[in-house]
């Protein structure tokens, strides 16, 4: 992946979040506090501006800028998680204008480990981990077999997000609802699926 | 949505400026941040206390900045925890060379953002400790989940830990005082209406005229159980008995109580609840030593209230009664 694709990924993600802002707020209203779309939108608007204002150099520098911007503008659990995990993602990337898909997916693995450490959630807890863990697994499996299957990345991420519908939330604010959280898709998993949708769009 | 705002994006920023205009003798805004700090800083060598969280809980948290309570309050967007850089700015404003205690309500986002801020403070050699407030007994505590959340009882932590810091207690001791408050405190709330987050434009949930929601948090989120509407007597009794059970209060125990409006419930109705509270406490032989009634930790314009009971011992009672002078809470020595 080269730097312009990486920047395109974040612009696409920002556009998708903007388009789905109301949907994300409504998902959050059902089991949280109705602002996930607004918070992510605020942060990603700043990310797009920050990347625009920063001269091209390396994916690592861009990823660090994305992480710092998200951490400083999104707020809530999402800001802390996306922000600190993007900083780990950046640290795991080689400092180069272009990185291999193997490097990219390895950095994504570091991203997921950072999420796990900070958020202490795992698959089945009705969080963004329900999308990130299986998706990164899939990407790793696909890589060892050849090219990452970016066509399936999009639909699969959405499927993993939909699976949170039946789950009882164990982490985050939705966890206070217990059984009442069943029957709603987790908004954090939905926005995470949108990130993979953006990735699918820039993939080979 | 019918709100007195200009733009959704500027709500918090403008409100922070307004607080400083209203209370210049108490508050200053740390430039370029969402931190309100004491206009007259505490003397050097005393432990600083920082609290904060999402906005929408006014007078929390900026209203508790002042002598005897907080040194700085960090405001996030409405119902969204502040970011680590902002919390860190609050820590720096509150540091007077003896370390800083962070009062954090147990919400995933608050815990994470305050944790990252502590890592930043570590890098600068500022010692920090955390008191995690989780007074809401409506939520089941469990090792495997997020656990109970923090609600109105947080104000008691500000007050009592704040008094200990003014006395000159060291960081470990102030934390221990705060932890003991949390261990002896229980809260629970209810809602008659939800509230409208400005960024979302419509109420977070709907309640019919004959319904109320028990076990709500402080973010307009749904509660634990939807029940038919109760009278003031019934709902006060329901909450009181639940809290007494949680704290295993016995005849002769002394408590402080907070009857807190969620934002729209008027003082008239709070006073009816408070009168019932006295009746139930007398019946149970529990001594209501101090009553705090009013708006302390709100959820925008939600109608409803929460009840907090704090078990008192001699020291907690003294510290609760110690002089405090802040925009939202003033206590004169009796």
mmCIF file of N, CA and C in Angstrom, chain A residues 68-192:
data_model
loop_
_atom_site.group_PDB
_atom_site.id
_atom_site.type_symbol
_atom_site.label_atom_id
_atom_site.label_comp_id
_atom_site.label_asym_id
_atom_site.label_seq_id
_atom_site.Cartn_x
_atom_site.Cartn_y
_atom_site.Cartn_z
ATOM 1 N N UNK A 68 -3.042 10.422 16.729
ATOM 2 C CA UNK A 68 -3.045 11.577 17.629
ATOM 3 C C UNK A 68 -4.321 12.406 17.439
ATOM 4 N N UNK A 69 -4.725 12.553 16.184
ATOM 5 C CA UNK A 69 -5.918 13.364 15.902
ATOM 6 C C UNK A 69 -7.175 12.697 16.466
ATOM 7 N N UNK A 70 -7.305 11.389 16.246
ATOM 8 C CA UNK A 70 -8.486 10.687 16.767
ATOM 9 C C UNK A 70 -8.504 10.750 18.299
ATOM 10 N N UNK A 71 -7.333 10.547 18.896
ATOM 11 C CA UNK A 71 -7.273 10.536 20.361
ATOM 12 C C UNK A 71 -7.657 11.900 20.938
ATOM 13 N N UNK A 72 -7.323 12.956 20.198
ATOM 14 C CA UNK A 72 -7.564 14.298 20.710
ATOM 15 C C UNK A 72 -8.898 14.912 20.311
ATOM 16 N N UNK A 73 -9.680 14.223 19.485
ATOM 17 C CA UNK A 73 -10.917 14.863 19.027
ATOM 18 C C UNK A 73 -12.183 14.015 19.187
ATOM 19 N N UNK A 74 -12.051 12.694 19.202
ATOM 20 C CA UNK A 74 -13.264 11.855 19.239
ATOM 21 C C UNK A 74 -13.852 11.811 20.649
ATOM 22 N N UNK A 75 -12.984 11.608 21.646
ATOM 23 C CA UNK A 75 -13.459 11.475 23.020
ATOM 24 C C UNK A 75 -14.105 10.124 23.259
ATOM 25 N N UNK A 76 -14.504 9.896 24.499
ATOM 26 C CA UNK A 76 -15.157 8.637 24.848
ATOM 27 C C UNK A 76 -14.242 7.444 24.664
ATOM 28 N N UNK A 77 -14.834 6.254 24.770
ATOM 29 C CA UNK A 77 -14.049 5.036 24.603
ATOM 30 C C UNK A 77 -13.525 4.933 23.176
ATOM 31 N N UNK A 78 -14.337 5.325 22.215
ATOM 32 C CA UNK A 78 -13.930 5.179 20.815
ATOM 33 C C UNK A 78 -12.666 5.972 20.514
ATOM 34 N N UNK A 79 -12.580 7.189 21.044
ATOM 35 C CA UNK A 79 -11.408 8.019 20.792
ATOM 36 C C UNK A 79 -10.156 7.412 21.394
ATOM 37 N N UNK A 80 -10.284 6.930 22.637
ATOM 38 C CA UNK A 80 -9.128 6.327 23.311
ATOM 39 C C UNK A 80 -8.696 5.062 22.581
ATOM 40 N N UNK A 81 -9.670 4.264 22.155
ATOM 41 C CA UNK A 81 -9.344 2.986 21.511
ATOM 42 C C UNK A 81 -8.766 3.189 20.115
ATOM 43 N N UNK A 82 -9.480 3.926 19.270
ATOM 44 C CA UNK A 82 -8.972 4.172 17.916
ATOM 45 C C UNK A 82 -7.638 4.910 17.970
ATOM 46 N N UNK A 83 -7.538 5.896 18.864
ATOM 47 C CA UNK A 83 -6.329 6.711 18.947
ATOM 48 C C UNK A 83 -5.132 5.900 19.397
ATOM 49 N N UNK A 84 -5.262 5.213 20.548
ATOM 50 C CA UNK A 84 -4.085 4.508 21.054
ATOM 51 C C UNK A 84 -3.742 3.319 20.156
ATOM 52 N N UNK A 85 -4.747 2.672 19.566
ATOM 53 C CA UNK A 85 -4.453 1.535 18.683
ATOM 54 C C UNK A 85 -3.786 2.014 17.390
ATOM 55 N N UNK A 86 -4.172 3.176 16.872
ATOM 56 C CA UNK A 86 -3.517 3.691 15.659
ATOM 57 C C UNK A 86 -2.058 4.047 15.934
ATOM 58 N N UNK A 87 -1.758 4.499 17.157
ATOM 59 C CA UNK A 87 -0.358 4.800 17.489
ATOM 60 C C UNK A 87 0.480 3.513 17.486
ATOM 61 N N UNK A 88 -0.106 2.432 17.967
ATOM 62 C CA UNK A 88 0.601 1.135 17.940
ATOM 63 C C UNK A 88 0.725 0.631 16.502
ATOM 64 N N UNK A 89 -0.319 0.870 15.722
ATOM 65 C CA UNK A 89 -0.298 0.517 14.303
ATOM 66 C C UNK A 89 0.867 1.243 13.630
ATOM 67 N N UNK A 90 0.985 2.530 13.920
ATOM 68 C CA UNK A 90 2.054 3.344 13.310
ATOM 69 C C UNK A 90 3.424 2.804 13.719
ATOM 70 N N UNK A 91 3.569 2.500 15.008
ATOM 71 C CA UNK A 91 4.867 2.038 15.496
ATOM 72 C C UNK A 91 5.264 0.712 14.863
ATOM 73 N N UNK A 92 4.269 -0.094 14.463
ATOM 74 C CA UNK A 92 4.561 -1.416 13.894
ATOM 75 C C UNK A 92 4.868 -1.343 12.398
ATOM 76 N N UNK A 93 4.574 -0.209 11.768
ATOM 77 C CA UNK A 93 4.806 -0.089 10.322
ATOM 78 C C UNK A 93 6.260 0.253 10.036
ATOM 79 N N UNK A 94 6.810 -0.262 8.929
ATOM 80 C CA UNK A 94 8.130 0.212 8.509
ATOM 81 C C UNK A 94 8.018 1.684 8.094
ATOM 82 N N UNK A 95 9.102 2.438 8.311
ATOM 83 C CA UNK A 95 9.071 3.868 7.997
ATOM 84 C C UNK A 95 9.387 4.049 6.514
ATOM 85 N N UNK A 96 8.366 3.875 5.662
ATOM 86 C CA UNK A 96 8.605 3.903 4.213
ATOM 87 C C UNK A 96 7.390 4.476 3.505
ATOM 88 N N UNK A 97 7.590 5.025 2.306
ATOM 89 C CA UNK A 97 6.463 5.591 1.557
ATOM 90 C C UNK A 97 5.496 4.510 1.057
ATOM 91 N N UNK A 98 5.967 3.277 0.922
ATOM 92 C CA UNK A 98 5.109 2.174 0.492
ATOM 93 C C UNK A 98 5.386 0.972 1.393
ATOM 94 N N UNK A 99 4.326 0.296 1.823
ATOM 95 C CA UNK A 99 4.536 -0.910 2.639
ATOM 96 C C UNK A 99 3.841 -2.095 1.979
ATOM 97 N N UNK A 100 4.367 -3.284 2.237
ATOM 98 C CA UNK A 100 3.752 -4.495 1.674
ATOM 99 C C UNK A 100 2.450 -4.776 2.419
ATOM 100 N N UNK A 101 1.603 -5.607 1.805
ATOM 101 C CA UNK A 101 0.368 -5.980 2.491
ATOM 102 C C UNK A 101 0.663 -6.788 3.744
ATOM 103 N N UNK A 102 1.771 -7.562 3.680
ATOM 104 C CA UNK A 102 2.147 -8.330 4.871
ATOM 105 C C UNK A 102 2.471 -7.378 6.028
ATOM 106 N N UNK A 103 3.206 -6.299 5.726
ATOM 107 C CA UNK A 103 3.525 -5.309 6.762
ATOM 108 C C UNK A 103 2.251 -4.629 7.278
ATOM 109 N N UNK A 104 1.369 -4.317 6.321
ATOM 110 C CA UNK A 104 0.129 -3.626 6.684
ATOM 111 C C UNK A 104 -0.708 -4.484 7.633
ATOM 112 N N UNK A 105 -0.852 -5.762 7.283
ATOM 113 C CA UNK A 105 -1.674 -6.658 8.107
ATOM 114 C C UNK A 105 -0.989 -6.932 9.450
ATOM 115 N N UNK A 106 0.324 -6.991 9.454
ATOM 116 C CA UNK A 106 1.044 -7.165 10.728
ATOM 117 C C UNK A 106 0.802 -5.952 11.632
ATOM 118 N N UNK A 107 0.774 -4.773 11.024
ATOM 119 C CA UNK A 107 0.498 -3.563 11.822
ATOM 120 C C UNK A 107 -0.942 -3.580 12.329
ATOM 121 N N UNK A 108 -1.859 -4.116 11.506
ATOM 122 C CA UNK A 108 -3.256 -4.240 11.953
ATOM 123 C C UNK A 108 -3.362 -5.184 13.151
ATOM 124 N N UNK A 109 -2.505 -6.203 13.138
ATOM 125 C CA UNK A 109 -2.493 -7.131 14.259
ATOM 126 C C UNK A 109 -2.053 -6.398 15.531
ATOM 127 N N UNK A 110 -1.063 -5.524 15.388
ATOM 128 C CA UNK A 110 -0.626 -4.718 16.539
ATOM 129 C C UNK A 110 -1.760 -3.793 17.004
ATOM 130 N N UNK A 111 -2.529 -3.286 16.040
ATOM 131 C CA UNK A 111 -3.698 -2.444 16.334
ATOM 132 C C UNK A 111 -4.678 -3.223 17.218
ATOM 133 N N UNK A 112 -4.974 -4.469 16.801
ATOM 134 C CA UNK A 112 -5.937 -5.288 17.544
ATOM 135 C C UNK A 112 -5.412 -5.617 18.944
ATOM 136 N N UNK A 113 -4.118 -5.892 19.032
ATOM 137 C CA UNK A 113 -3.545 -6.177 20.360
ATOM 138 C C UNK A 113 -3.652 -4.958 21.272
ATOM 139 N N UNK A 114 -3.446 -3.776 20.690
ATOM 140 C CA UNK A 114 -3.574 -2.548 21.486
ATOM 141 C C UNK A 114 -5.016 -2.358 21.952
ATOM 142 N N UNK A 115 -5.968 -2.661 21.072
ATOM 143 C CA UNK A 115 -7.393 -2.581 21.462
ATOM 144 C C UNK A 115 -7.675 -3.517 22.631
ATOM 145 N N UNK A 116 -7.131 -4.728 22.522
ATOM 146 C CA UNK A 116 -7.397 -5.739 23.549
ATOM 147 C C UNK A 116 -6.833 -5.280 24.890
ATOM 148 N N UNK A 117 -5.631 -4.705 24.836
ATOM 149 C CA UNK A 117 -4.969 -4.272 26.058
ATOM 150 C C UNK A 117 -5.730 -3.112 26.719
ATOM 151 N N UNK A 118 -6.137 -2.162 25.905
ATOM 152 C CA UNK A 118 -6.798 -0.970 26.436
ATOM 153 C C UNK A 118 -8.248 -1.269 26.823
ATOM 154 N N UNK A 119 -8.948 -2.009 25.956
ATOM 155 C CA UNK A 119 -10.386 -2.198 26.154
ATOM 156 C C UNK A 119 -10.770 -3.470 26.883
ATOM 157 N N UNK A 120 -9.855 -4.421 26.953
ATOM 158 C CA UNK A 120 -10.077 -5.697 27.645
ATOM 159 C C UNK A 120 -11.315 -6.435 27.147
ATOM 160 N N UNK A 121 -11.674 -6.210 25.892
ATOM 161 C CA UNK A 121 -12.826 -6.918 25.329
ATOM 162 C C UNK A 121 -12.326 -7.995 24.386
ATOM 163 N N UNK A 122 -13.164 -8.993 24.165
ATOM 164 C CA UNK A 122 -12.818 -10.032 23.211
ATOM 165 C C UNK A 122 -14.041 -10.350 22.359
ATOM 166 N N UNK A 123 -13.908 -11.325 21.451
ATOM 167 C CA UNK A 123 -15.026 -11.680 20.581
ATOM 168 C C UNK A 123 -16.216 -12.113 21.436
ATOM 169 N N UNK A 124 -17.403 -11.608 21.120
ATOM 170 C CA UNK A 124 -18.608 -11.993 21.848
ATOM 171 C C UNK A 124 -19.033 -10.973 22.893
ATOM 172 N N UNK A 125 -18.217 -9.938 23.113
ATOM 173 C CA UNK A 125 -18.554 -8.921 24.124
ATOM 174 C C UNK A 125 -19.403 -7.789 23.549
ATOM 175 N N UNK A 126 -19.727 -7.860 22.256
ATOM 176 C CA UNK A 126 -20.548 -6.846 21.602
ATOM 177 C C UNK A 126 -19.813 -5.508 21.522
ATOM 178 N N UNK A 127 -18.637 -5.542 20.914
ATOM 179 C CA UNK A 127 -17.836 -4.324 20.750
ATOM 180 C C UNK A 127 -17.185 -4.342 19.369
ATOM 181 N N UNK A 128 -16.333 -3.345 19.109
ATOM 182 C CA UNK A 128 -15.605 -3.289 17.845
ATOM 183 C C UNK A 128 -14.706 -4.503 17.644
ATOM 184 N N UNK A 129 -14.353 -5.179 18.743
ATOM 185 C CA UNK A 129 -13.521 -6.380 18.630
ATOM 186 C C UNK A 129 -14.224 -7.485 17.858
ATOM 187 N N UNK A 130 -15.543 -7.493 17.872
ATOM 188 C CA UNK A 130 -16.291 -8.522 17.136
ATOM 189 C C UNK A 130 -16.106 -8.382 15.636
ATOM 190 N N UNK A 131 -15.630 -7.248 15.190
ATOM 191 C CA UNK A 131 -15.293 -7.073 13.776
ATOM 192 C C UNK A 131 -13.780 -7.191 13.576
ATOM 193 N N UNK A 132 -13.015 -6.500 14.407
ATOM 194 C CA UNK A 132 -11.569 -6.437 14.163
ATOM 195 C C UNK A 132 -10.874 -7.791 14.323
ATOM 196 N N UNK A 133 -11.205 -8.546 15.360
ATOM 197 C CA UNK A 133 -10.492 -9.808 15.582
ATOM 198 C C UNK A 133 -10.709 -10.776 14.408
ATOM 199 N N UNK A 134 -11.955 -11.089 14.034
ATOM 200 C CA UNK A 134 -12.107 -12.046 12.925
ATOM 201 C C UNK A 134 -11.614 -11.497 11.589
ATOM 202 N N UNK A 135 -11.744 -10.205 11.358
ATOM 203 C CA UNK A 135 -11.303 -9.643 10.077
ATOM 204 C C UNK A 135 -9.787 -9.710 9.928
ATOM 205 N N UNK A 136 -9.074 -9.405 11.000
ATOM 206 C CA UNK A 136 -7.609 -9.466 10.907
ATOM 207 C C UNK A 136 -7.166 -10.930 10.777
ATOM 208 N N UNK A 137 -7.871 -11.823 11.462
ATOM 209 C CA UNK A 137 -7.605 -13.257 11.270
ATOM 210 C C UNK A 137 -7.763 -13.638 9.808
ATOM 211 N N UNK A 138 -8.861 -13.191 9.222
ATOM 212 C CA UNK A 138 -9.134 -13.527 7.819
ATOM 213 C C UNK A 138 -8.051 -12.986 6.903
ATOM 214 N N UNK A 139 -7.656 -11.750 7.165
ATOM 215 C CA UNK A 139 -6.618 -11.139 6.321
ATOM 216 C C UNK A 139 -5.304 -11.900 6.450
ATOM 217 N N UNK A 140 -4.990 -12.318 7.676
ATOM 218 C CA UNK A 140 -3.742 -13.065 7.871
ATOM 219 C C UNK A 140 -3.788 -14.407 7.151
ATOM 220 N N UNK A 141 -4.929 -15.091 7.257
ATOM 221 C CA UNK A 141 -5.081 -16.383 6.580
ATOM 222 C C UNK A 141 -4.963 -16.213 5.074
ATOM 223 N N UNK A 142 -5.640 -15.187 4.563
ATOM 224 C CA UNK A 142 -5.624 -14.951 3.122
ATOM 225 C C UNK A 142 -4.211 -14.626 2.631
ATOM 226 N N UNK A 143 -3.485 -13.873 3.435
ATOM 227 C CA UNK A 143 -2.124 -13.477 3.051
ATOM 228 C C UNK A 143 -1.214 -14.680 2.897
ATOM 229 N N UNK A 144 -1.317 -15.626 3.843
ATOM 230 C CA UNK A 144 -0.464 -16.812 3.750
ATOM 231 C C UNK A 144 -0.835 -17.642 2.530
ATOM 232 N N UNK A 145 -2.094 -17.520 2.081
ATOM 233 C CA UNK A 145 -2.541 -18.261 0.897
ATOM 234 C C UNK A 145 -2.270 -17.475 -0.385
ATOM 235 N N UNK A 146 -1.938 -16.218 -0.302
ATOM 236 C CA UNK A 146 -1.710 -15.419 -1.506
ATOM 237 C C UNK A 146 -2.113 -13.986 -1.263
ATOM 238 N N UNK A 147 -2.896 -13.395 -2.125
ATOM 239 C CA UNK A 147 -3.331 -11.990 -1.993
ATOM 240 C C UNK A 147 -4.507 -11.877 -1.013
ATOM 241 N N UNK A 148 -4.596 -10.752 -0.290
ATOM 242 C CA UNK A 148 -5.772 -10.567 0.562
ATOM 243 C C UNK A 148 -7.049 -10.413 -0.286
ATOM 244 N N UNK A 149 -8.112 -11.100 0.079
ATOM 245 C CA UNK A 149 -9.351 -11.070 -0.708
ATOM 246 C C UNK A 149 -10.179 -9.830 -0.394
ATOM 247 N N UNK A 150 -9.788 -8.703 -0.960
ATOM 248 C CA UNK A 150 -10.417 -7.449 -0.558
ATOM 249 C C UNK A 150 -11.883 -7.327 -0.955
ATOM 250 N N UNK A 151 -12.304 -8.153 -1.924
ATOM 251 C CA UNK A 151 -13.725 -8.122 -2.279
ATOM 252 C C UNK A 151 -14.577 -8.651 -1.130
ATOM 253 N N UNK A 152 -14.086 -9.697 -0.485
ATOM 254 C CA UNK A 152 -14.891 -10.293 0.591
ATOM 255 C C UNK A 152 -14.739 -9.515 1.895
ATOM 256 N N UNK A 153 -13.685 -8.709 1.994
ATOM 257 C CA UNK A 153 -13.447 -7.953 3.222
ATOM 258 C C UNK A 153 -14.669 -7.145 3.612
ATOM 259 N N UNK A 154 -15.259 -6.498 2.626
ATOM 260 C CA UNK A 154 -16.376 -5.602 2.919
ATOM 261 C C UNK A 154 -17.588 -6.345 3.467
ATOM 262 N N UNK A 155 -18.041 -7.358 2.702
ATOM 263 C CA UNK A 155 -19.263 -8.047 3.118
ATOM 264 C C UNK A 155 -19.041 -8.784 4.435
ATOM 265 N N UNK A 156 -17.849 -9.353 4.609
ATOM 266 C CA UNK A 156 -17.607 -10.093 5.847
ATOM 267 C C UNK A 156 -17.637 -9.180 7.062
ATOM 268 N N UNK A 157 -17.034 -8.000 6.952
ATOM 269 C CA UNK A 157 -17.001 -7.083 8.092
ATOM 270 C C UNK A 157 -18.428 -6.747 8.508
ATOM 271 N N UNK A 158 -19.276 -6.487 7.515
ATOM 272 C CA UNK A 158 -20.675 -6.171 7.803
ATOM 273 C C UNK A 158 -21.360 -7.330 8.511
ATOM 274 N N UNK A 159 -21.050 -8.560 8.021
ATOM 275 C CA UNK A 159 -21.641 -9.757 8.646
ATOM 276 C C UNK A 159 -21.230 -9.885 10.105
ATOM 277 N N UNK A 160 -19.947 -9.692 10.354
ATOM 278 C CA UNK A 160 -19.474 -9.791 11.748
ATOM 279 C C UNK A 160 -20.154 -8.743 12.619
ATOM 280 N N UNK A 161 -20.341 -7.562 12.076
ATOM 281 C CA UNK A 161 -21.024 -6.516 12.832
ATOM 282 C C UNK A 161 -22.466 -6.921 13.132
ATOM 283 N N UNK A 162 -23.152 -7.492 12.110
ATOM 284 C CA UNK A 162 -24.550 -7.913 12.295
ATOM 285 C C UNK A 162 -24.679 -8.970 13.397
ATOM 286 N N UNK A 163 -23.636 -9.773 13.544
ATOM 287 C CA UNK A 163 -23.704 -10.821 14.573
ATOM 288 C C UNK A 163 -23.805 -10.253 15.982
ATOM 289 N N UNK A 164 -23.411 -9.009 16.177
ATOM 290 C CA UNK A 164 -23.505 -8.424 17.528
ATOM 291 C C UNK A 164 -24.966 -8.208 17.942
ATOM 292 N N UNK A 165 -25.878 -8.277 16.960
ATOM 293 C CA UNK A 165 -27.313 -8.081 17.227
ATOM 294 C C UNK A 165 -27.802 -8.990 18.359
ATOM 295 N N UNK A 166 -27.377 -10.242 18.323
ATOM 296 C CA UNK A 166 -27.876 -11.225 19.298
ATOM 297 C C UNK A 166 -27.060 -11.274 20.590
ATOM 298 N N UNK A 167 -25.993 -10.483 20.644
ATOM 299 C CA UNK A 167 -25.103 -10.612 21.804
ATOM 300 C C UNK A 167 -25.580 -9.771 22.999
ATOM 301 N N UNK A 168 -25.201 -10.239 24.197
ATOM 302 C CA UNK A 168 -25.375 -9.449 25.414
ATOM 303 C C UNK A 168 -24.089 -8.647 25.605
ATOM 304 N N UNK A 169 -24.203 -7.323 25.712
ATOM 305 C CA UNK A 169 -23.008 -6.490 25.837
ATOM 306 C C UNK A 169 -22.301 -6.748 27.163
ATOM 307 N N UNK A 170 -20.978 -6.901 27.116
ATOM 308 C CA UNK A 170 -20.221 -7.126 28.350
ATOM 309 C C UNK A 170 -19.240 -6.003 28.631
ATOM 310 N N UNK A 171 -18.987 -5.169 27.645
ATOM 311 C CA UNK A 171 -18.051 -4.051 27.830
ATOM 312 C C UNK A 171 -18.711 -2.784 27.327
ATOM 313 N N UNK A 172 -18.192 -1.659 27.804
ATOM 314 C CA UNK A 172 -18.719 -0.384 27.336
ATOM 315 C C UNK A 172 -20.047 -0.063 27.988
ATOM 316 N N UNK A 173 -20.604 1.065 27.590
ATOM 317 C CA UNK A 173 -21.799 1.572 28.254
ATOM 318 C C UNK A 173 -23.009 0.666 28.043
ATOM 319 N N UNK A 174 -23.042 -0.060 26.913
ATOM 320 C CA UNK A 174 -24.175 -0.948 26.649
ATOM 321 C C UNK A 174 -24.248 -2.082 27.664
ATOM 322 N N UNK A 175 -23.110 -2.390 28.298
ATOM 323 C CA UNK A 175 -23.081 -3.496 29.251
ATOM 324 C C UNK A 175 -24.023 -3.259 30.431
ATOM 325 N N UNK A 176 -24.310 -1.981 30.750
ATOM 326 C CA UNK A 176 -25.201 -1.694 31.877
ATOM 327 C C UNK A 176 -26.615 -2.200 31.608
ATOM 328 N N UNK A 177 -26.941 -2.398 30.336
ATOM 329 C CA UNK A 177 -28.288 -2.843 29.985
ATOM 330 C C UNK A 177 -28.455 -4.348 30.126
ATOM 331 N N UNK A 178 -27.362 -5.083 30.210
ATOM 332 C CA UNK A 178 -27.451 -6.529 30.321
ATOM 333 C C UNK A 178 -28.246 -7.113 29.174
ATOM 334 N N UNK A 179 -29.244 -7.932 29.518
ATOM 335 C CA UNK A 179 -30.056 -8.631 28.501
ATOM 336 C C UNK A 179 -30.781 -7.653 27.573
ATOM 337 N N UNK A 180 -31.023 -6.438 28.071
ATOM 338 C CA UNK A 180 -31.744 -5.469 27.236
ATOM 339 C C UNK A 180 -30.890 -4.989 26.057
ATOM 340 N N UNK A 181 -29.622 -5.317 26.066
ATOM 341 C CA UNK A 181 -28.782 -4.922 24.929
ATOM 342 C C UNK A 181 -28.965 -5.867 23.747
ATOM 343 N N UNK A 182 -29.598 -7.027 23.980
ATOM 344 C CA UNK A 182 -29.837 -7.977 22.887
ATOM 345 C C UNK A 182 -30.858 -7.380 21.916
ATOM 346 N N UNK A 183 -30.632 -7.616 20.613
ATOM 347 C CA UNK A 183 -31.587 -7.123 19.628
ATOM 348 C C UNK A 183 -31.170 -5.801 19.015
ATOM 349 N N UNK A 184 -29.918 -5.407 19.250
ATOM 350 C CA UNK A 184 -29.380 -4.185 18.658
ATOM 351 C C UNK A 184 -27.950 -4.449 18.187
ATOM 352 N N UNK A 185 -27.621 -3.899 17.016
ATOM 353 C CA UNK A 185 -26.247 -4.002 16.528
ATOM 354 C C UNK A 185 -25.382 -3.008 17.317
ATOM 355 N N UNK A 186 -24.189 -3.440 17.696
ATOM 356 C CA UNK A 186 -23.283 -2.543 18.423
ATOM 357 C C UNK A 186 -22.756 -1.448 17.486
ATOM 358 N N UNK A 187 -22.920 -0.177 17.870
ATOM 359 C CA UNK A 187 -22.487 0.902 16.974
ATOM 360 C C UNK A 187 -20.978 0.901 16.696
ATOM 361 N N UNK A 188 -20.169 0.520 17.698
ATOM 362 C CA UNK A 188 -18.716 0.463 17.493
ATOM 363 C C UNK A 188 -18.323 -0.600 16.480
ATOM 364 N N UNK A 189 -19.065 -1.703 16.474
ATOM 365 C CA UNK A 189 -18.782 -2.754 15.484
ATOM 366 C C UNK A 189 -19.206 -2.278 14.099
ATOM 367 N N UNK A 190 -20.272 -1.488 14.046
ATOM 368 C CA UNK A 190 -20.767 -0.990 12.750
ATOM 369 C C UNK A 190 -19.754 -0.023 12.131
ATOM 370 N N UNK A 191 -19.234 0.919 12.945
ATOM 371 C CA UNK A 191 -18.253 1.863 12.389
ATOM 372 C C UNK A 191 -16.965 1.135 12.011
ATOM 373 N N UNK A 192 -16.614 0.088 12.773
ATOM 374 C CA UNK A 192 -15.426 -0.696 12.423
ATOM 375 C C UNK A 192 -15.616 -1.384 11.076
#
